[in-house]
Amino acid sequence: MTKVTKALITGITGQDGAYIAESLLSKGYQVFGMYRRRATDPFDNIDHIKNKINLVSGDLCDGHSIQEVVEETNPDEVYNLGAQSFVKVSFNQPHVTRDINFYGVDRLLHSLFRFNKKIRFYQASTSEMFGDVLETPQSEFTPFNPVSPYGEAKLAAHELVKEYRKRGMFCCGGILFNHESPRRGLQFVTRKITHSVAKIHLGLQDKLSLGNLNAERDWGHAIDYVEAMWLMLQQDTPDDYVIATGKKITVRDFVELAFKKIGREIEWVGEGLDEKGYSNGQVVVDVDEKFFRPNEVNLLLGDPSKAKKELGWEPRASLEDLVFSMVQNDLTLLEK
Ligand code: NAP
Ligand code: F7E
């Protein structure tokens, strides 16, 4: 009889957790998802697969719970996706961010190493580690230069992953650039834009207020990116990989694409805090200082050549498809 592979996913309730759970189930895995106690129901993203996965309670801030989860689930592969993932919040909650995003990884790796050194481990590293970028595009060879507590904590965790790799564990760091989907949290700029555009279309909101419209990002689709996580753990040797599309646009461009989906063109007038986006003579976008960050990452553009060559990975979704599917999903949700 062939043995069923067991995967433990931390961050199961988040965007990537839900997608990788679906993908692993389709590959015949037994899936365990670690969730933390919350006052409200956090299972929106996984409601449709809740009866197919095994939910286990635990928190990356609590070493006891992690040890229990590891022993109880006895996984072959671990995908560590749990994190305080919102960069802006990391500036006023740096300790929580460090506790989850660095010490959480430390606790988990420590438990896994003691329990079974053969477990394969994926760490959700990030392009935010490049921060104030030292070269463009960014690859596995680009020096890191984080500018937020989020980026700093993720970099410390990334270094720890390398350390455990040197100790013989199969650990990979996926340096993933921004990836989005209809399941993206509402705080992140892409979903904030698509949700607001849908509301404006339905007459439920007048305008959308944003921060830095000039920020440039390399945005891909989360479904493509979780496939790269799995591919990393199927290789003969563990390594780190940049996962990106190799294309970038500004926040302003993203806004235009989202409005295009509802058949509206945006005309930009003014600069800086006074910049406004007009459609049919009405202000539909403006700039609000409160959405700026104490320290900004102005540009991220990834070079995924290594992942393409060694993993055979390719991003499939186009940016237009991604934006349109997000707006369409928000229209459907709001029309319910
Ligand atoms: P997400 O939607 O914000 O999900 C984060 C998950 O972490 C949620 O399930 C959350 O649970 C869980 N979590 C938070 N604190 C925890 C704790 N103390 N213990 C256990 N779980 C905890 O993030 P995502 O977009 O799916 O990203 C997945 C991972 O990739 C994160 O580590 C993120 O930092 C990293 N990453 C993301 C991107 C991107 O563009 N999406 C790019 C690079 C790296 P609750 O539901 O209870 O809050
Ligand atoms: O911001 C600018 C903002 O919050 C993108 C996380 O998944 O990707 C994500 O981090 C850009 C920034 O994502 C608003 O200043 C303008 O330049 O959507 P975001 P992020 O900070 O890039 C990385 C790779 C991760 O690892 C993280 O976990 O958009 N921006 N106006 C705005 N951003 C937000 N949120 N809201 C605005 O109103």
PDB file of N, CA and C and ligand atoms in Angstrom, residues 10-18 34-38 42-43 45 58-62 80-86 99-101 122-128 150 154 174-180 183-185 188 219 222 225 229, ligand 1:
ATOM      1  N   THR A  10       0.696  25.860   8.658  1.00  0.00           N
ATOM      2  CA  THR A  10       0.341  26.920   9.615  1.00  0.00           C
ATOM      3  C   THR A  10      -0.209  28.074   8.776  1.00  0.00           C
ATOM      4  N   GLY A  11      -1.110  28.866   9.377  1.00  0.00           N
ATOM      5  CA  GLY A  11      -1.715  29.954   8.593  1.00  0.00           C
ATOM      6  C   GLY A  11      -2.776  29.430   7.644  1.00  0.00           C
ATOM      7  N   ILE A  12      -3.436  28.338   8.034  1.00  0.00           N
ATOM      8  CA  ILE A  12      -4.423  27.680   7.155  1.00  0.00           C
ATOM      9  C   ILE A  12      -5.592  28.609   6.808  1.00  0.00           C
ATOM     10  N   THR A  13      -5.914  29.559   7.690  1.00  0.00           N
ATOM     11  CA  THR A  13      -7.077  30.426   7.447  1.00  0.00           C
ATOM     12  C   THR A  13      -6.766  31.589   6.499  1.00  0.00           C
ATOM     13  N   GLY A  14      -5.491  31.768   6.166  1.00  0.00           N
ATOM     14  CA  GLY A  14      -5.106  32.908   5.318  1.00  0.00           C
ATOM     15  C   GLY A  14      -5.261  32.592   3.836  1.00  0.00           C
ATOM     16  N   GLN A  15      -4.907  33.563   3.022  1.00  0.00           N
ATOM     17  CA  GLN A  15      -5.019  33.402   1.563  1.00  0.00           C
ATOM     18  C   GLN A  15      -4.252  32.174   1.069  1.00  0.00           C
ATOM     19  N   ASP A  16      -2.947  32.115   1.348  1.00  0.00           N
ATOM     20  CA  ASP A  16      -2.104  31.045   0.802  1.00  0.00           C
ATOM     21  C   ASP A  16      -2.430  29.700   1.450  1.00  0.00           C
ATOM     22  N   GLY A  17      -2.739  29.733   2.750  1.00  0.00           N
ATOM     23  CA  GLY A  17      -3.066  28.495   3.468  1.00  0.00           C
ATOM     24  C   GLY A  17      -4.230  27.786   2.797  1.00  0.00           C
ATOM     25  N   ALA A  18      -5.246  28.552   2.444  1.00  0.00           N
ATOM     26  CA  ALA A  18      -6.436  27.960   1.827  1.00  0.00           C
ATOM     27  C   ALA A  18      -6.098  27.379   0.449  1.00  0.00           C
ATOM     28  N   MET A  34      -3.142  24.273  11.002  1.00  0.00           N
ATOM     29  CA  MET A  34      -3.096  24.841  12.352  1.00  0.00           C
ATOM     30  C   MET A  34      -3.772  26.222  12.356  1.00  0.00           C
ATOM     31  N   TYR A  35      -4.707  26.381  13.272  1.00  0.00           N
ATOM     32  CA  TYR A  35      -5.383  27.676  13.394  1.00  0.00           C
ATOM     33  C   TYR A  35      -5.264  28.144  14.840  1.00  0.00           C
ATOM     34  N   ARG A  36      -5.347  29.458  15.046  1.00  0.00           N
ATOM     35  CA  ARG A  36      -5.267  29.971  16.415  1.00  0.00           C
ATOM     36  C   ARG A  36      -6.653  30.387  16.877  1.00  0.00           C
ATOM     37  N   ARG A  37      -6.818  30.428  18.169  1.00  0.00           N
ATOM     38  CA  ARG A  37      -8.112  30.789  18.743  1.00  0.00           C
ATOM     39  C   ARG A  37      -8.444  32.250  18.392  1.00  0.00           C
ATOM     40  N   ARG A  38      -9.636  32.468  17.898  1.00  0.00           N
ATOM     41  CA  ARG A  38     -10.088  33.841  17.603  1.00  0.00           C
ATOM     42  C   ARG A  38     -11.491  34.037  18.148  1.00  0.00           C
ATOM     43  N   PRO A  42     -12.890  32.540  11.974  1.00  0.00           N
ATOM     44  CA  PRO A  42     -11.857  32.913  10.995  1.00  0.00           C
ATOM     45  C   PRO A  42     -11.831  32.006   9.761  1.00  0.00           C
ATOM     46  N   PHE A  43     -12.896  31.201   9.557  1.00  0.00           N
ATOM     47  CA  PHE A  43     -12.769  30.133   8.559  1.00  0.00           C
ATOM     48  C   PHE A  43     -13.366  30.437   7.184  1.00  0.00           C
ATOM     49  N   ASN A  45     -12.194  31.495   4.386  1.00  0.00           N
ATOM     50  CA  ASN A  45     -11.425  31.008   3.235  1.00  0.00           C
ATOM     51  C   ASN A  45     -11.435  29.492   3.085  1.00  0.00           C
ATOM     52  N   GLY A  58      -3.425  25.747  17.571  1.00  0.00           N
ATOM     53  CA  GLY A  58      -2.066  26.064  18.006  1.00  0.00           C
ATOM     54  C   GLY A  58      -1.731  27.491  17.657  1.00  0.00           C
ATOM     55  N   ASP A  59      -0.671  28.004  18.263  1.00  0.00           N
ATOM     56  CA  ASP A  59      -0.283  29.396  18.019  1.00  0.00           C
ATOM     57  C   ASP A  59       1.235  29.454  17.902  1.00  0.00           C
ATOM     58  N   LEU A  60       1.710  30.166  16.888  1.00  0.00           N
ATOM     59  CA  LEU A  60       3.168  30.268  16.689  1.00  0.00           C
ATOM     60  C   LEU A  60       3.852  30.980  17.857  1.00  0.00           C
ATOM     61  N   CYS A  61       3.064  31.675  18.677  1.00  0.00           N
ATOM     62  CA  CYS A  61       3.642  32.356  19.848  1.00  0.00           C
ATOM     63  C   CYS A  61       3.751  31.422  21.049  1.00  0.00           C
ATOM     64  N   ASP A  62       3.299  30.211  20.911  1.00  0.00           N
ATOM     65  CA  ASP A  62       3.254  29.302  22.059  1.00  0.00           C
ATOM     66  C   ASP A  62       3.954  27.973  21.733  1.00  0.00           C
ATOM     67  N   ASN A  80       5.086  26.616   6.538  1.00  0.00           N
ATOM     68  CA  ASN A  80       4.909  27.618   7.594  1.00  0.00           C
ATOM     69  C   ASN A  80       4.468  28.949   6.994  1.00  0.00           C
ATOM     70  N   LEU A  81       3.153  29.114   6.897  1.00  0.00           N
ATOM     71  CA  LEU A  81       2.580  30.312   6.268  1.00  0.00           C
ATOM     72  C   LEU A  81       2.009  31.277   7.302  1.00  0.00           C
ATOM     73  N   GLY A  82       1.937  30.874   8.549  1.00  0.00           N
ATOM     74  CA  GLY A  82       1.388  31.744   9.600  1.00  0.00           C
ATOM     75  C   GLY A  82       2.283  32.946   9.803  1.00  0.00           C
ATOM     76  N   ALA A  83       1.682  34.129   9.909  1.00  0.00           N
ATOM     77  CA  ALA A  83       2.476  35.345  10.138  1.00  0.00           C
ATOM     78  C   ALA A  83       1.572  36.534  10.437  1.00  0.00           C
ATOM     79  N   GLN A  84       2.154  37.552  11.065  1.00  0.00           N
ATOM     80  CA  GLN A  84       1.565  38.893  11.064  1.00  0.00           C
ATOM     81  C   GLN A  84       2.053  39.443   9.735  1.00  0.00           C
ATOM     82  N   SER A  85       1.181  39.447   8.733  1.00  0.00           N
ATOM     83  CA  SER A  85       1.654  39.647   7.360  1.00  0.00           C
ATOM     84  C   SER A  85       1.447  41.061   6.826  1.00  0.00           C
ATOM     85  N   PHE A  86       0.881  41.942   7.643  1.00  0.00           N
ATOM     86  CA  PHE A  86       0.605  43.294   7.142  1.00  0.00           C
ATOM     87  C   PHE A  86       1.767  44.229   7.521  1.00  0.00           C
ATOM     88  N   ASP A  99       7.619  38.372  17.292  1.00  0.00           N
ATOM     89  CA  ASP A  99       7.297  37.144  18.033  1.00  0.00           C
ATOM     90  C   ASP A  99       6.723  36.074  17.091  1.00  0.00           C
ATOM     91  N   ILE A 100       5.792  36.497  16.238  1.00  0.00           N
ATOM     92  CA  ILE A 100       5.177  35.512  15.324  1.00  0.00           C
ATOM     93  C   ILE A 100       6.127  35.167  14.172  1.00  0.00           C
ATOM     94  N   ASN A 101       6.672  36.208  13.542  1.00  0.00           N
ATOM     95  CA  ASN A 101       7.359  36.003  12.255  1.00  0.00           C
ATOM     96  C   ASN A 101       8.794  35.508  12.397  1.00  0.00           C
ATOM     97  N   TYR A 122       8.898  24.242   4.538  1.00  0.00           N
ATOM     98  CA  TYR A 122       8.822  25.435   3.679  1.00  0.00           C
ATOM     99  C   TYR A 122       8.601  26.673   4.534  1.00  0.00           C
ATOM    100  N   GLN A 123       9.455  27.680   4.353  1.00  0.00           N
ATOM    101  CA  GLN A 123       9.277  28.942   5.079  1.00  0.00           C
ATOM    102  C   GLN A 123       8.817  30.042   4.123  1.00  0.00           C
ATOM    103  N   ALA A 124       7.758  30.760   4.545  1.00  0.00           N
ATOM    104  CA  ALA A 124       7.217  31.862   3.734  1.00  0.00           C
ATOM    105  C   ALA A 124       8.081  33.102   3.896  1.00  0.00           C
ATOM    106  N   SER A 125       9.195  33.120   3.165  1.00  0.00           N
ATOM    107  CA  SER A 125      10.026  34.333   3.129  1.00  0.00           C
ATOM    108  C   SER A 125       9.418  35.302   2.115  1.00  0.00           C
ATOM    109  N   THR A 126       9.993  36.476   1.994  1.00  0.00           N
ATOM    110  CA  THR A 126       9.299  37.531   1.263  1.00  0.00           C
ATOM    111  C   THR A 126      10.229  38.525   0.577  1.00  0.00           C
ATOM    112  N   SER A 127       9.725  39.111  -0.497  1.00  0.00           N
ATOM    113  CA  SER A 127      10.461  40.171  -1.193  1.00  0.00           C
ATOM    114  C   SER A 127      10.664  41.405  -0.317  1.00  0.00           C
ATOM    115  N   GLU A 128       9.867  41.535   0.767  1.00  0.00           N
ATOM    116  CA  GLU A 128      10.059  42.667   1.688  1.00  0.00           C
ATOM    117  C   GLU A 128      11.454  42.646   2.306  1.00  0.00           C
ATOM    118  N   TYR A 150       8.500  44.147   9.822  1.00  0.00           N
ATOM    119  CA  TYR A 150       8.054  42.924   9.125  1.00  0.00           C
ATOM    120  C   TYR A 150       9.217  42.327   8.323  1.00  0.00           C
ATOM    121  N   LYS A 154      11.247  38.774   9.057  1.00  0.00           N
ATOM    122  CA  LYS A 154      11.250  37.725   8.029  1.00  0.00           C
ATOM    123  C   LYS A 154      12.686  37.383   7.602  1.00  0.00           C
ATOM    124  N   GLY A 174      11.074  30.323   0.419  1.00  0.00           N
ATOM    125  CA  GLY A 174      10.478  30.857  -0.809  1.00  0.00           C
ATOM    126  C   GLY A 174      10.416  32.372  -0.698  1.00  0.00           C
ATOM    127  N   ILE A 175      11.221  33.048  -1.526  1.00  0.00           N
ATOM    128  CA  ILE A 175      11.232  34.523  -1.480  1.00  0.00           C
ATOM    129  C   ILE A 175      10.137  34.994  -2.434  1.00  0.00           C
ATOM    130  N   LEU A 176       8.921  35.032  -1.918  1.00  0.00           N
ATOM    131  CA  LEU A 176       7.770  35.306  -2.772  1.00  0.00           C
ATOM    132  C   LEU A 176       7.484  36.798  -2.851  1.00  0.00           C
ATOM    133  N   PHE A 177       7.269  37.259  -4.075  1.00  0.00           N
ATOM    134  CA  PHE A 177       6.839  38.640  -4.299  1.00  0.00           C
ATOM    135  C   PHE A 177       5.322  38.677  -4.106  1.00  0.00           C
ATOM    136  N   ASN A 178       4.776  39.895  -4.095  1.00  0.00           N
ATOM    137  CA  ASN A 178       3.342  40.056  -3.785  1.00  0.00           C
ATOM    138  C   ASN A 178       2.483  39.140  -4.655  1.00  0.00           C
ATOM    139  N   HIS A 179       1.597  38.403  -3.997  1.00  0.00           N
ATOM    140  CA  HIS A 179       0.646  37.589  -4.756  1.00  0.00           C
ATOM    141  C   HIS A 179      -0.733  37.751  -4.138  1.00  0.00           C
ATOM    142  N   GLU A 180      -1.707  37.820  -5.009  1.00  0.00           N
ATOM    143  CA  GLU A 180      -3.047  38.292  -4.656  1.00  0.00           C
ATOM    144  C   GLU A 180      -4.083  37.307  -5.168  1.00  0.00           C
ATOM    145  N   ARG A 183      -9.170  35.961  -2.417  1.00  0.00           N
ATOM    146  CA  ARG A 183      -9.112  35.641  -0.981  1.00  0.00           C
ATOM    147  C   ARG A 183      -8.174  36.556  -0.210  1.00  0.00           C
ATOM    148  N   ARG A 184      -7.595  37.535  -0.852  1.00  0.00           N
ATOM    149  CA  ARG A 184      -6.669  38.457  -0.198  1.00  0.00           C
ATOM    150  C   ARG A 184      -7.407  39.242   0.886  1.00  0.00           C
ATOM    151  N   GLY A 185      -6.732  39.503   2.006  1.00  0.00           N
ATOM    152  CA  GLY A 185      -7.322  40.302   3.074  1.00  0.00           C
ATOM    153  C   GLY A 185      -7.657  41.715   2.589  1.00  0.00           C
ATOM    154  N   PHE A 188      -4.975  44.808   2.363  1.00  0.00           N
ATOM    155  CA  PHE A 188      -3.918  44.910   1.355  1.00  0.00           C
ATOM    156  C   PHE A 188      -4.420  45.732   0.168  1.00  0.00           C
ATOM    157  N   TRP A 219       3.123  41.948  -9.068  1.00  0.00           N
ATOM    158  CA  TRP A 219       1.969  41.237  -8.518  1.00  0.00           C
ATOM    159  C   TRP A 219       1.639  39.976  -9.319  1.00  0.00           C
ATOM    160  N   ALA A 222      -1.959  34.144  -6.372  1.00  0.00           N
ATOM    161  CA  ALA A 222      -1.615  33.228  -5.272  1.00  0.00           C
ATOM    162  C   ALA A 222      -1.685  31.753  -5.688  1.00  0.00           C
ATOM    163  N   TYR A 225       1.516  30.753  -7.034  1.00  0.00           N
ATOM    164  CA  TYR A 225       2.633  30.842  -6.080  1.00  0.00           C
ATOM    165  C   TYR A 225       2.636  29.670  -5.092  1.00  0.00           C
ATOM    166  N   MET A 229       5.628  26.659  -3.910  1.00  0.00           N
ATOM    167  CA  MET A 229       5.993  26.190  -2.560  1.00  0.00           C
ATOM    168  C   MET A 229       6.124  24.668  -2.568  1.00  0.00           C
TER     169      MET A 229
HETATM  170  P1  NAP B   1      -2.521  36.041   5.447  1.00  0.00           P
HETATM  171  O1  NAP B   1      -3.684  35.881   4.535  1.00  0.00           O
HETATM  172  O2  NAP B   1      -2.391  37.282   6.259  1.00  0.00           O
HETATM  173  O3  NAP B   1      -2.523  34.782   6.439  1.00  0.00           O
HETATM  174  C1  NAP B   1      -1.715  34.744   7.574  1.00  0.00           C
HETATM  175  C2  NAP B   1      -2.095  33.528   8.385  1.00  0.00           C
HETATM  176  O4  NAP B   1      -1.266  33.491   9.556  1.00  0.00           O
HETATM  177  C3  NAP B   1      -3.545  33.523   8.888  1.00  0.00           C
HETATM  178  O5  NAP B   1      -4.052  32.224   8.794  1.00  0.00           O
HETATM  179  C4  NAP B   1      -3.394  33.919  10.339  1.00  0.00           C
HETATM  180  O6  NAP B   1      -4.437  33.458  11.184  1.00  0.00           O
HETATM  181  C5  NAP B   1      -2.097  33.192  10.668  1.00  0.00           C
HETATM  182  N1  NAP B   1      -1.469  33.659  11.902  1.00  0.00           N
HETATM  183  C6  NAP B   1      -1.269  34.939  12.309  1.00  0.00           C
HETATM  184  N2  NAP B   1      -0.703  34.953  13.529  1.00  0.00           N
HETATM  185  C7  NAP B   1      -0.553  33.668  13.904  1.00  0.00           C
HETATM  186  C8  NAP B   1      -0.053  33.040  15.079  1.00  0.00           C
HETATM  187  N3  NAP B   1       0.408  33.753  16.116  1.00  0.00           N
HETATM  188  N4  NAP B   1      -0.053  31.699  15.133  1.00  0.00           N
HETATM  189  C9  NAP B   1      -0.521  30.962  14.097  1.00  0.00           C
HETATM  190  N5  NAP B   1      -1.023  31.490  12.968  1.00  0.00           N
HETATM  191  C10 NAP B   1      -1.038  32.845  12.873  1.00  0.00           C
HETATM  192  O7  NAP B   1      -1.153  35.856   4.653  1.00  0.00           O
HETATM  193  P2  NAP B   1      -0.887  35.235   3.198  1.00  0.00           P
HETATM  194  O8  NAP B   1      -1.015  36.312   2.202  1.00  0.00           O
HETATM  195  O9  NAP B   1      -1.650  33.980   3.051  1.00  0.00           O
HETATM  196  O10 NAP B   1       0.661  34.914   3.299  1.00  0.00           O
HETATM  197  C11 NAP B   1       1.122  33.649   3.770  1.00  0.00           C
HETATM  198  C12 NAP B   1       2.554  33.796   4.248  1.00  0.00           C
HETATM  199  O11 NAP B   1       3.373  34.253   3.189  1.00  0.00           O
HETATM  200  C13 NAP B   1       2.759  34.798   5.382  1.00  0.00           C
HETATM  201  O12 NAP B   1       3.796  34.290   6.194  1.00  0.00           O
HETATM  202  C14 NAP B   1       3.233  36.059   4.676  1.00  0.00           C
HETATM  203  O13 NAP B   1       4.012  36.841   5.555  1.00  0.00           O
HETATM  204  C15 NAP B   1       4.049  35.449   3.554  1.00  0.00           C
HETATM  205  N6  NAP B   1       4.129  36.217   2.305  1.00  0.00           N
HETATM  206  C16 NAP B   1       2.998  36.670   1.695  1.00  0.00           C
HETATM  207  C17 NAP B   1       3.085  37.332   0.485  1.00  0.00           C
HETATM  208  C18 NAP B   1       1.869  37.810  -0.250  1.00  0.00           C
HETATM  209  O14 NAP B   1       2.011  38.637  -1.152  1.00  0.00           O
HETATM  210  N7  NAP B   1       0.685  37.302   0.064  1.00  0.00           N
HETATM  211  C19 NAP B   1       4.355  37.524  -0.111  1.00  0.00           C
HETATM  212  C20 NAP B   1       5.475  37.023   0.535  1.00  0.00           C
HETATM  213  C21 NAP B   1       5.347  36.353   1.739  1.00  0.00           C
HETATM  214  P3  NAP B   1      -5.732  34.358  11.500  1.00  0.00           P
HETATM  215  O15 NAP B   1      -6.713  34.061  10.405  1.00  0.00           O
HETATM  216  O16 NAP B   1      -6.147  33.823  12.827  1.00  0.00           O
HETATM  217  O17 NAP B   1      -5.305  35.787  11.524  1.00  0.00           O
END
